[in-house]
Amino acid sequence: MIDKIQEDCLFEVLGLFQELGLNKHVALIGSWAEYFYDEYFEKDYYPEIATRDIDFLYRNLRVPDFKIPLISTLKDHGFIYSENPMTRVAKFYKSNIIELEFLTRVIGQDQINYDIKSLGITSEGIRDLNLLNKYCVEIQKRGISLFVPQPAAYVVHKILINNKRLKQNKADKDMRSVRNLLEQIKGNSHQRILFQQIISHLSKKERIKFDLICIQKNLDVSSLL
Protein backbone atom coordinates (compact mmCIF):
# COMPACT_ATOMS: atom_id res chain seq x y z
CA MET A 1 0.00 0.00 0.00
CA ILE A 2 1.39 3.39 -1.00
CA ASP A 3 1.26 6.11 1.63
CA LYS A 4 -0.91 8.92 0.23
CA ILE A 5 0.93 11.62 2.19
CA GLN A 6 4.28 10.43 0.83
CA GLU A 7 2.83 10.21 -2.67
CA ASP A 8 1.58 13.80 -2.55
CA CYS A 9 4.89 14.99 -1.11
CA LEU A 10 6.80 13.26 -3.92
CA PHE A 11 4.69 15.00 -6.54
CA GLU A 12 5.22 18.30 -4.75
CA VAL A 13 8.98 17.72 -5.11
CA LEU A 14 8.68 16.67 -8.75
CA GLY A 15 6.61 19.75 -9.47
CA LEU A 16 9.29 21.97 -7.92
CA PHE A 17 11.96 20.18 -9.95
CA GLN A 18 9.95 20.85 -13.09
CA GLU A 19 9.60 24.55 -12.26
CA LEU A 20 13.37 24.74 -11.68
CA GLY A 21 14.19 22.80 -14.84
CA LEU A 22 15.92 20.19 -12.68
CA ASN A 23 13.73 17.34 -13.93
CA LYS A 24 15.77 17.31 -17.16
CA HIS A 25 18.95 16.45 -15.26
CA VAL A 26 17.88 13.82 -12.74
CA ALA A 27 16.29 10.38 -12.77
CA LEU A 28 14.21 8.83 -10.01
CA ILE A 29 16.04 5.54 -9.39
CA GLY A 30 15.06 4.17 -5.98
CA SER A 31 12.05 2.07 -5.03
CA TRP A 32 9.71 4.96 -5.83
CA ALA A 33 10.53 4.48 -9.52
CA GLU A 34 8.34 1.37 -9.31
CA TYR A 35 5.33 3.61 -8.66
CA PHE A 36 5.56 4.90 -12.23
CA TYR A 37 5.76 1.51 -13.92
CA ASP A 38 2.00 1.22 -14.14
CA GLU A 39 2.51 3.25 -17.33
CA TYR A 40 4.01 0.09 -18.84
CA PHE A 41 1.82 -2.64 -17.39
CA GLU A 42 -1.89 -2.80 -18.06
CA LYS A 43 -3.20 -4.72 -15.05
CA ASP A 44 -2.42 -6.51 -11.80
CA TYR A 45 0.66 -4.43 -11.08
CA TYR A 46 0.97 -3.41 -7.44
CA PRO A 47 4.36 -1.94 -6.51
CA GLU A 48 5.68 -2.61 -3.03
CA ILE A 49 6.88 0.72 -1.69
CA ALA A 50 7.56 1.01 2.03
CA THR A 51 10.29 3.61 2.36
CA ARG A 52 10.55 7.32 2.89
CA ASP A 53 13.89 7.41 1.02
CA ILE A 54 13.65 8.99 -2.42
CA ASP A 55 16.82 8.73 -4.49
CA PHE A 56 17.62 10.81 -7.55
CA LEU A 57 20.51 10.13 -9.90
CA TYR A 58 22.15 13.34 -11.08
CA ARG A 59 22.92 12.19 -14.60
CA ASN A 60 25.70 14.51 -15.82
CA LEU A 61 27.76 16.68 -13.48
CA ARG A 62 28.77 18.99 -16.34
CA VAL A 63 25.28 20.32 -16.99
CA PRO A 64 23.71 22.74 -16.62
CA ASP A 65 26.39 25.44 -16.42
CA PHE A 66 24.24 27.71 -14.24
CA LYS A 67 22.99 27.61 -10.66
CA ILE A 68 19.66 26.02 -9.77
CA PRO A 69 18.30 27.34 -6.43
CA LEU A 70 17.44 23.90 -5.10
CA ILE A 71 18.32 24.42 -1.45
CA SER A 72 16.39 27.67 -1.02
CA THR A 73 13.40 26.36 -2.97
CA LEU A 74 13.07 23.20 -0.89
CA LYS A 75 13.57 25.16 2.34
CA ASP A 76 10.77 27.51 1.28
CA HIS A 77 8.52 24.46 1.00
CA GLY A 78 9.22 23.06 4.43
CA PHE A 79 12.25 20.88 3.83
CA ILE A 80 15.21 20.71 6.21
CA TYR A 81 18.65 20.72 4.60
CA SER A 82 21.28 18.53 6.24
CA GLU A 83 24.94 17.76 5.53
CA ASN A 84 26.99 14.86 6.81
CA PRO A 85 29.68 16.57 8.94
CA MET A 86 32.39 14.24 7.63
CA THR A 87 31.53 13.87 3.94
CA ARG A 88 29.36 16.99 3.35
CA VAL A 89 26.89 14.75 1.49
CA ALA A 90 23.53 16.52 1.40
CA LYS A 91 20.07 15.26 2.29
CA PHE A 92 16.68 16.95 2.49
CA TYR A 93 14.00 15.97 5.00
CA LYS A 94 10.35 16.86 5.29
CA SER A 95 8.91 16.06 8.72
CA ASN A 96 8.86 12.28 9.02
CA ILE A 97 7.45 11.93 5.52
CA ILE A 98 10.26 11.71 2.97
CA GLU A 99 14.03 11.97 2.72
CA LEU A 100 15.64 13.15 -0.53
CA GLU A 101 19.15 12.30 -1.63
CA PHE A 102 21.05 12.91 -4.85
CA LEU A 103 23.44 10.23 -6.09
CA THR A 104 26.06 10.30 -8.82
CA ARG A 105 27.93 7.68 -10.77
CA VAL A 106 31.46 6.89 -9.64
CA ILE A 107 34.02 8.05 -12.19
CA GLY A 108 37.42 6.38 -11.86
CA GLN A 109 38.68 4.44 -8.87
CA ASP A 110 39.28 6.68 -5.89
CA GLN A 111 36.72 9.47 -5.69
CA ILE A 112 33.69 8.73 -3.52
CA ASN A 113 31.77 12.00 -3.25
CA TYR A 114 31.09 14.56 -5.95
CA ASP A 115 30.16 18.24 -5.93
CA ILE A 116 27.07 19.01 -7.97
CA LYS A 117 28.04 22.59 -8.75
CA SER A 118 24.73 23.56 -10.33
CA LEU A 119 22.90 22.65 -7.11
CA GLY A 120 25.56 23.73 -4.62
CA ILE A 121 25.56 20.36 -2.85
CA THR A 122 27.78 17.30 -2.46
CA SER A 123 26.45 13.89 -3.50
CA GLU A 124 27.49 10.34 -2.78
CA GLY A 125 29.02 8.46 -5.68
CA ILE A 126 27.63 4.96 -6.20
CA ARG A 127 29.03 2.25 -8.43
CA ASP A 128 26.69 0.16 -10.60
CA LEU A 129 24.50 3.09 -11.67
CA ASN A 130 25.59 3.13 -15.31
CA LEU A 131 22.91 0.64 -16.29
CA LEU A 132 20.13 2.76 -14.82
CA ASN A 133 21.46 5.91 -16.46
CA LYS A 134 21.87 4.29 -19.87
CA TYR A 135 18.33 2.94 -20.01
CA CYS A 136 16.39 5.93 -18.67
CA VAL A 137 13.16 7.01 -20.28
CA GLU A 138 11.09 10.17 -19.90
CA ILE A 139 7.50 9.67 -18.78
CA GLN A 140 4.54 11.88 -17.91
CA LYS A 141 2.25 11.52 -14.91
CA ARG A 142 -0.15 14.00 -13.30
CA GLY A 143 1.25 16.78 -15.46
CA ILE A 144 4.81 16.02 -14.37
CA SER A 145 7.67 15.03 -16.67
CA LEU A 146 10.46 12.92 -15.21
CA PHE A 147 13.07 10.31 -16.06
CA VAL A 148 12.99 6.79 -14.61
CA PRO A 149 14.94 3.65 -15.52
CA GLN A 150 13.21 1.26 -17.88
CA PRO A 151 11.66 -1.60 -15.85
CA ALA A 152 13.89 -4.19 -17.54
CA ALA A 153 17.03 -2.24 -16.60
CA TYR A 154 15.74 -1.68 -13.06
CA VAL A 155 15.25 -5.42 -12.58
CA VAL A 156 18.68 -6.38 -13.92
CA HIS A 157 20.26 -3.71 -11.70
CA LYS A 158 18.42 -4.97 -8.60
CA ILE A 159 19.59 -8.51 -9.28
CA LEU A 160 23.22 -7.48 -9.82
CA ILE A 161 23.44 -5.48 -6.57
CA ASN A 162 21.44 -7.83 -4.34
CA ASN A 163 24.46 -9.41 -2.67
CA LYS A 164 25.74 -5.92 -1.82
CA ARG A 165 22.69 -5.19 0.32
CA LEU A 166 23.96 -5.11 3.90
CA LYS A 167 20.49 -5.23 5.45
CA GLN A 168 18.67 -8.51 4.84
CA ASN A 169 15.23 -6.90 4.95
CA LYS A 170 16.21 -4.59 2.06
CA ALA A 171 17.66 -7.49 0.07
CA ASP A 172 14.45 -9.46 0.60
CA LYS A 173 12.29 -6.50 -0.38
CA ASP A 174 14.32 -6.02 -3.56
CA MET A 175 13.74 -9.65 -4.51
CA ARG A 176 9.99 -9.31 -3.98
CA SER A 177 10.02 -6.30 -6.29
CA VAL A 178 12.13 -8.19 -8.84
CA ARG A 179 9.73 -11.14 -8.88
CA ASN A 180 6.75 -8.83 -9.22
CA LEU A 181 8.33 -6.96 -12.14
CA LEU A 182 9.61 -10.10 -13.87
CA GLU A 183 6.04 -11.38 -14.14
CA GLN A 184 4.99 -8.09 -15.72
CA ILE A 185 7.96 -8.03 -18.11
CA LYS A 186 7.06 -11.51 -19.36
CA GLY A 187 3.77 -10.08 -20.62
CA ASN A 188 5.24 -6.95 -22.21
CA SER A 189 6.97 -7.55 -25.54
CA HIS A 190 8.98 -4.31 -25.52
CA GLN A 191 10.34 -4.83 -22.01
CA ARG A 192 11.00 -8.51 -22.69
CA ILE A 193 13.13 -7.67 -25.74
CA LEU A 194 14.92 -4.91 -23.82
CA PHE A 195 15.63 -7.35 -20.98
CA GLN A 196 17.25 -9.73 -23.47
CA GLN A 197 19.33 -6.91 -24.97
CA ILE A 198 20.56 -5.75 -21.58
CA ILE A 199 21.57 -9.26 -20.55
CA SER A 200 23.39 -9.81 -23.84
CA HIS A 201 25.46 -6.66 -23.24
CA LEU A 202 26.57 -7.52 -19.71
CA SER A 203 30.27 -8.09 -19.24
CA LYS A 204 31.43 -11.65 -18.63
CA LYS A 205 31.91 -10.86 -14.95
CA GLU A 206 28.45 -9.28 -14.68
CA ARG A 207 26.80 -12.21 -16.45
CA ILE A 208 28.40 -14.71 -14.09
CA LYS A 209 27.19 -12.64 -11.13
CA PHE A 210 23.71 -12.31 -12.64
CA ASP A 211 23.36 -16.06 -13.25
CA LEU A 212 24.68 -16.91 -9.77
CA ILE A 213 22.26 -14.59 -7.98
CA CYS A 214 19.35 -15.90 -10.05
CA ILE A 215 20.25 -19.42 -8.89
CA GLN A 216 20.72 -18.35 -5.27
CA LYS A 217 17.41 -16.49 -5.19
CA ASN A 218 15.53 -19.05 -7.26
CA LEU A 219 14.64 -16.53 -9.95
CA ASP A 220 13.27 -18.07 -13.13
CA VAL A 221 14.38 -15.87 -16.02
CA SER A 222 14.77 -18.68 -18.56
CA SER A 223 11.55 -17.74 -20.38
CA LEU A 224 12.88 -14.20 -20.89
CA LEU A 225 16.22 -15.16 -22.42
CSV table of N, CA and C in Angstrom, one decimal, residues 7-102:
chain,number,residue,atom,x,y,z
A,7,GLU,N,3.1,10.1,-1.2
A,7,GLU,CA,2.8,10.2,-2.7
A,7,GLU,C,2.6,11.7,-3.0
A,8,ASP,N,1.8,12.4,-2.3
A,8,ASP,CA,1.6,13.8,-2.5
A,8,ASP,C,2.9,14.6,-2.4
A,9,CYS,N,3.6,14.3,-1.4
A,9,CYS,CA,4.9,15.0,-1.1
A,9,CYS,C,5.9,14.8,-2.3
A,10,LEU,N,5.9,13.5,-2.8
A,10,LEU,CA,6.8,13.3,-3.9
A,10,LEU,C,6.4,14.1,-5.1
A,11,PHE,N,5.1,14.2,-5.4
A,11,PHE,CA,4.7,15.0,-6.5
A,11,PHE,C,4.9,16.5,-6.3
A,12,GLU,N,4.9,16.9,-5.1
A,12,GLU,CA,5.2,18.3,-4.8
A,12,GLU,C,6.7,18.5,-5.1
A,13,VAL,N,7.6,17.6,-4.8
A,13,VAL,CA,9.0,17.7,-5.1
A,13,VAL,C,9.2,17.7,-6.6
A,14,LEU,N,8.5,16.8,-7.3
A,14,LEU,CA,8.7,16.7,-8.7
A,14,LEU,C,8.2,17.9,-9.4
A,15,GLY,N,7.1,18.5,-8.9
A,15,GLY,CA,6.6,19.8,-9.5
A,15,GLY,C,7.6,20.9,-9.3
A,16,LEU,N,8.3,20.9,-8.1
A,16,LEU,CA,9.3,22.0,-7.9
A,16,LEU,C,10.5,21.7,-8.9
A,17,PHE,N,10.9,20.5,-9.0
A,17,PHE,CA,12.0,20.2,-10.0
A,17,PHE,C,11.6,20.6,-11.4
A,18,GLN,N,10.4,20.4,-11.7
A,18,GLN,CA,9.9,20.8,-13.1
A,18,GLN,C,10.0,22.4,-13.2
A,19,GLU,N,9.5,23.1,-12.2
A,19,GLU,CA,9.6,24.5,-12.3
A,19,GLU,C,11.0,25.1,-12.3
A,20,LEU,N,12.0,24.3,-11.7
A,20,LEU,CA,13.4,24.7,-11.7
A,20,LEU,C,14.1,24.3,-12.9
A,21,GLY,N,13.5,23.4,-13.7
A,21,GLY,CA,14.2,22.8,-14.8
A,21,GLY,C,15.1,21.7,-14.4
A,22,LEU,N,15.0,21.2,-13.2
A,22,LEU,CA,15.9,20.2,-12.7
A,22,LEU,C,15.5,18.8,-13.2
A,23,ASN,N,14.2,18.6,-13.5
A,23,ASN,CA,13.7,17.3,-13.9
A,23,ASN,C,14.4,16.8,-15.2
A,24,LYS,N,15.0,17.7,-15.9
A,24,LYS,CA,15.8,17.3,-17.2
A,24,LYS,C,17.1,16.7,-16.8
A,25,HIS,N,17.6,16.9,-15.6
A,25,HIS,CA,19.0,16.5,-15.3
A,25,HIS,C,19.0,15.3,-14.2
A,26,VAL,N,17.9,14.9,-13.8
A,26,VAL,CA,17.9,13.8,-12.7
A,26,VAL,C,17.0,12.7,-13.2
A,27,ALA,N,17.2,11.5,-12.6
A,27,ALA,CA,16.3,10.4,-12.8
A,27,ALA,C,15.9,9.8,-11.4
A,28,LEU,N,14.7,9.5,-11.2
A,28,LEU,CA,14.2,8.8,-10.0
A,28,LEU,C,14.6,7.4,-10.1
A,29,ILE,N,15.5,6.9,-9.2
A,29,ILE,CA,16.0,5.5,-9.4
A,29,ILE,C,15.8,4.6,-8.2
A,30,GLY,N,15.3,5.1,-7.1
A,30,GLY,CA,15.1,4.2,-6.0
A,30,GLY,C,13.7,3.4,-6.1
A,31,SER,N,13.3,2.9,-5.0
A,31,SER,CA,12.0,2.1,-5.0
A,31,SER,C,10.8,2.8,-5.6
A,32,TRP,N,10.9,4.2,-5.4
A,32,TRP,CA,9.7,5.0,-5.8
A,32,TRP,C,9.6,5.0,-7.4
A,33,ALA,N,10.6,4.6,-8.1
A,33,ALA,CA,10.5,4.5,-9.5
A,33,ALA,C,9.5,3.5,-9.9
A,34,GLU,N,9.3,2.4,-9.0
A,34,GLU,CA,8.3,1.4,-9.3
A,34,GLU,C,6.9,1.9,-9.4
A,35,TYR,N,6.7,3.0,-8.7
A,35,TYR,CA,5.3,3.6,-8.7
A,35,TYR,C,4.9,4.0,-10.1
A,36,PHE,N,5.9,4.4,-10.9
A,36,PHE,CA,5.6,4.9,-12.2
A,36,PHE,C,5.5,3.8,-13.3
A,37,TYR,N,5.7,2.6,-12.9
A,37,TYR,CA,5.8,1.5,-13.9
A,37,TYR,C,4.4,1.0,-14.3
A,38,ASP,N,3.3,1.6,-13.7
A,38,ASP,CA,2.0,1.2,-14.1
A,38,ASP,C,1.7,1.8,-15.5
A,39,GLU,N,2.6,2.7,-16.0
A,39,GLU,CA,2.5,3.2,-17.3
A,39,GLU,C,2.8,2.2,-18.4
A,40,TYR,N,3.6,1.2,-17.9
A,40,TYR,CA,4.0,0.1,-18.8
A,40,TYR,C,3.1,-1.1,-18.8
A,41,PHE,N,2.5,-1.4,-17.6
A,41,PHE,CA,1.8,-2.6,-17.4
A,41,PHE,C,0.3,-2.4,-17.2
A,42,GLU,N,-0.5,-3.1,-17.9
A,42,GLU,CA,-1.9,-2.8,-18.1
A,42,GLU,C,-2.7,-3.2,-16.8
A,43,LYS,N,-2.4,-4.3,-16.2
A,43,LYS,CA,-3.2,-4.7,-15.0
A,43,LYS,C,-2.4,-5.5,-14.0
A,44,ASP,N,-3.0,-5.7,-12.9
A,44,ASP,CA,-2.4,-6.5,-11.8
A,44,ASP,C,-1.0,-6.1,-11.4
A,45,TYR,N,-0.7,-4.9,-11.5
A,45,TYR,CA,0.7,-4.4,-11.1
A,45,TYR,C,0.5,-3.6,-9.8
A,46,TYR,N,1.1,-4.1,-8.7
A,46,TYR,CA,1.0,-3.4,-7.4
A,46,TYR,C,2.4,-3.3,-6.8
A,47,PRO,N,3.0,-2.1,-7.0
A,47,PRO,CA,4.4,-1.9,-6.5
A,47,PRO,C,4.4,-2.0,-5.0
A,48,GLU,N,5.5,-2.5,-4.5
A,48,GLU,CA,5.7,-2.6,-3.0
A,48,GLU,C,6.6,-1.5,-2.6
A,49,ILE,N,6.1,-0.4,-2.1
A,49,ILE,CA,6.9,0.7,-1.7
A,49,ILE,C,6.6,1.0,-0.2
A,50,ALA,N,7.7,0.8,0.6
A,50,ALA,CA,7.6,1.0,2.0
A,50,ALA,C,8.8,1.7,2.5
A,51,THR,N,9.1,2.9,2.0
A,51,THR,CA,10.3,3.6,2.4
A,51,THR,C,10.0,5.1,2.2
A,52,ARG,N,10.7,5.9,3.0
A,52,ARG,CA,10.6,7.3,2.9
A,52,ARG,C,11.7,7.9,2.1
A,53,ASP,N,12.7,7.0,1.8
A,53,ASP,CA,13.9,7.4,1.0
A,53,ASP,C,13.6,7.6,-0.5
A,54,ILE,N,13.9,8.7,-1.0
A,54,ILE,CA,13.6,9.0,-2.4
A,54,ILE,C,15.0,9.4,-3.0
A,55,ASP,N,15.5,8.5,-3.9
A,55,ASP,CA,16.8,8.7,-4.5
A,55,ASP,C,16.7,9.2,-5.9
A,56,PHE,N,17.5,10.3,-6.2
A,56,PHE,CA,17.6,10.8,-7.5
A,56,PHE,C,19.1,10.7,-8.0
A,57,LEU,N,19.2,10.2,-9.2
A,57,LEU,CA,20.5,10.1,-9.9
A,57,LEU,C,20.7,11.4,-10.6
A,58,TYR,N,21.8,12.2,-10.3
A,58,TYR,CA,22.1,13.3,-11.1
A,58,TYR,C,23.0,12.8,-12.3
A,59,ARG,N,22.5,13.0,-13.5
A,59,ARG,CA,22.9,12.2,-14.6
A,59,ARG,C,24.2,12.7,-15.2
A,60,ASN,N,24.5,14.0,-15.2
A,60,ASN,CA,25.7,14.5,-15.8
A,60,ASN,C,26.2,15.7,-15.0
A,61,LEU,N,27.3,15.6,-14.3
A,61,LEU,CA,27.8,16.7,-13.5
A,61,LEU,C,28.1,17.9,-14.2
A,62,ARG,N,28.3,17.8,-15.5
A,62,ARG,CA,28.8,19.0,-16.3
A,62,ARG,C,27.6,19.9,-16.7
A,63,VAL,N,26.4,19.5,-16.6
A,63,VAL,CA,25.3,20.3,-17.0
A,63,VAL,C,24.2,20.4,-15.9
A,64,PRO,N,23.5,21.5,-15.8
A,64,PRO,CA,23.7,22.7,-16.6
A,64,PRO,C,24.9,23.6,-16.1
A,65,ASP,N,25.3,24.6,-16.8
A,65,ASP,CA,26.4,25.4,-16.4
A,65,ASP,C,25.9,26.7,-15.7
A,66,PHE,N,24.8,26.6,-15.1
A,66,PHE,CA,24.2,27.7,-14.2
A,66,PHE,C,23.7,27.1,-12.9
A,67,LYS,N,23.5,28.0,-12.0
A,67,LYS,CA,23.0,27.6,-10.7
A,67,LYS,C,21.5,27.4,-10.7
A,68,ILE,N,21.1,26.3,-10.0
A,68,ILE,CA,19.7,26.0,-9.8
A,68,ILE,C,19.4,26.2,-8.3
A,69,PRO,N,18.5,27.1,-7.9
A,69,PRO,CA,18.3,27.3,-6.4
A,69,PRO,C,17.5,26.2,-5.7
A,70,LEU,N,18.1,25.0,-5.7
A,70,LEU,CA,17.4,23.9,-5.1
A,70,LEU,C,17.3,24.0,-3.6
A,71,ILE,N,18.4,24.4,-2.9
A,71,ILE,CA,18.3,24.4,-1.4
A,71,ILE,C,17.3,25.4,-1.0
A,72,SER,N,17.3,26.6,-1.5
A,72,SER,CA,16.4,27.7,-1.0
A,72,SER,C,15.0,27.3,-1.4
A,73,THR,N,14.8,26.7,-2.5
A,73,THR,CA,13.4,26.4,-3.0
A,73,THR,C,12.8,25.3,-2.1
A,74,LEU,N,13.6,24.3,-1.8
A,74,LEU,CA,13.1,23.2,-0.9
A,74,LEU,C,12.9,23.7,0.5
A,75,LYS,N,13.8,24.6,1.0
A,75,LYS,CA,13.6,25.2,2.3
A,75,LYS,C,12.3,26.0,2.4
A,76,ASP,N,12.0,26.7,1.3
A,76,ASP,CA,10.8,27.5,1.3
A,76,ASP,C,9.5,26.6,1.3
A,77,HIS,N,9.7,25.4,1.0
A,77,HIS,CA,8.5,24.5,1.0
A,77,HIS,C,8.6,23.5,2.1
A,78,GLY,N,9.3,23.8,3.2
A,78,GLY,CA,9.2,23.1,4.4
A,78,GLY,C,10.3,22.0,4.6
A,79,PHE,N,11.2,21.9,3.7
A,79,PHE,CA,12.3,20.9,3.8
A,79,PHE,C,13.4,21.4,4.7
A,80,ILE,N,14.0,20.4,5.4
A,80,ILE,CA,15.2,20.7,6.2
A,80,ILE,C,16.4,20.2,5.4
A,81,TYR,N,17.4,21.1,5.3
A,81,TYR,CA,18.6,20.7,4.6
A,81,TYR,C,19.7,20.2,5.6
A,82,SER,N,20.3,19.1,5.3
A,82,SER,CA,21.3,18.5,6.2
A,82,SER,C,22.5,18.1,5.5
A,83,GLU,N,23.7,18.2,6.1
A,83,GLU,CA,24.9,17.8,5.5
A,83,GLU,C,25.6,16.8,6.5
A,84,ASN,N,26.2,15.7,6.0
A,84,ASN,CA,27.0,14.9,6.8
A,84,ASN,C,28.2,15.6,7.2
A,85,PRO,N,28.5,15.7,8.5
A,85,PRO,CA,29.7,16.6,8.9
A,85,PRO,C,31.0,16.1,8.4
A,86,MET,N,31.1,14.8,8.1
A,86,MET,CA,32.4,14.2,7.6
A,86,MET,C,32.5,14.3,6.1
A,87,THR,N,31.5,14.0,5.4
A,87,THR,CA,31.5,13.9,3.9
A,87,THR,C,30.9,15.1,3.2
A,88,ARG,N,30.1,15.9,3.9
A,88,ARG,CA,29.4,17.0,3.4
A,88,ARG,C,28.3,16.5,2.4
A,89,VAL,N,28.0,15.2,2.3
A,89,VAL,CA,26.9,14.8,1.5
A,89,VAL,C,25.6,15.3,2.0
A,90,ALA,N,24.8,15.8,1.1
A,90,ALA,CA,23.5,16.5,1.4
A,90,ALA,C,22.3,15.6,1.4
A,91,LYS,N,21.4,15.9,2.3
A,91,LYS,CA,20.1,15.3,2.3
A,91,LYS,C,19.0,16.3,2.6
A,92,PHE,N,17.8,16.1,2.2
A,92,PHE,CA,16.7,16.9,2.5
A,92,PHE,C,15.6,16.1,3.2
A,93,TYR,N,15.0,16.7,4.3
A,93,TYR,CA,14.0,16.0,5.0
A,93,TYR,C,12.7,16.8,5.1
A,94,LYS,N,11.6,16.2,5.0
A,94,LYS,CA,10.3,16.9,5.3
A,94,LYS,C,9.6,16.1,6.4
A,95,SER,N,9.5,16.7,7.6
A,95,SER,CA,8.9,16.1,8.7
A,95,SER,C,9.4,14.6,8.8
A,96,ASN,N,8.5,13.7,9.0
A,96,ASN,CA,8.9,12.3,9.0
A,96,ASN,C,8.3,11.6,7.8
A,97,ILE,N,8.2,12.4,6.7
A,97,ILE,CA,7.4,11.9,5.5
A,97,ILE,C,8.4,11.4,4.5
A,98,ILE,N,9.3,12.2,4.0
A,98,ILE,CA,10.3,11.7,3.0
A,98,ILE,C,11.7,12.3,3.2
A,99,GLU,N,12.6,11.6,2.6
A,99,GLU,CA,14.0,12.0,2.7
A,99,GLU,C,14.6,11.9,1.3
A,100,LEU,N,15.1,13.1,0.8
A,100,LEU,CA,15.6,13.2,-0.5
A,100,LEU,C,17.2,13.1,-0.5
A,101,GLU,N,17.7,12.3,-1.5
A,101,GLU,CA,19.1,12.3,-1.6
A,101,GLU,C,19.5,12.3,-3.1
A,102,PHE,N,20.6,12.9,-3.5
A,102,PHE,CA,21.0,12.9,-4.9
A,102,PHE,C,22.3,12.0,-4.9
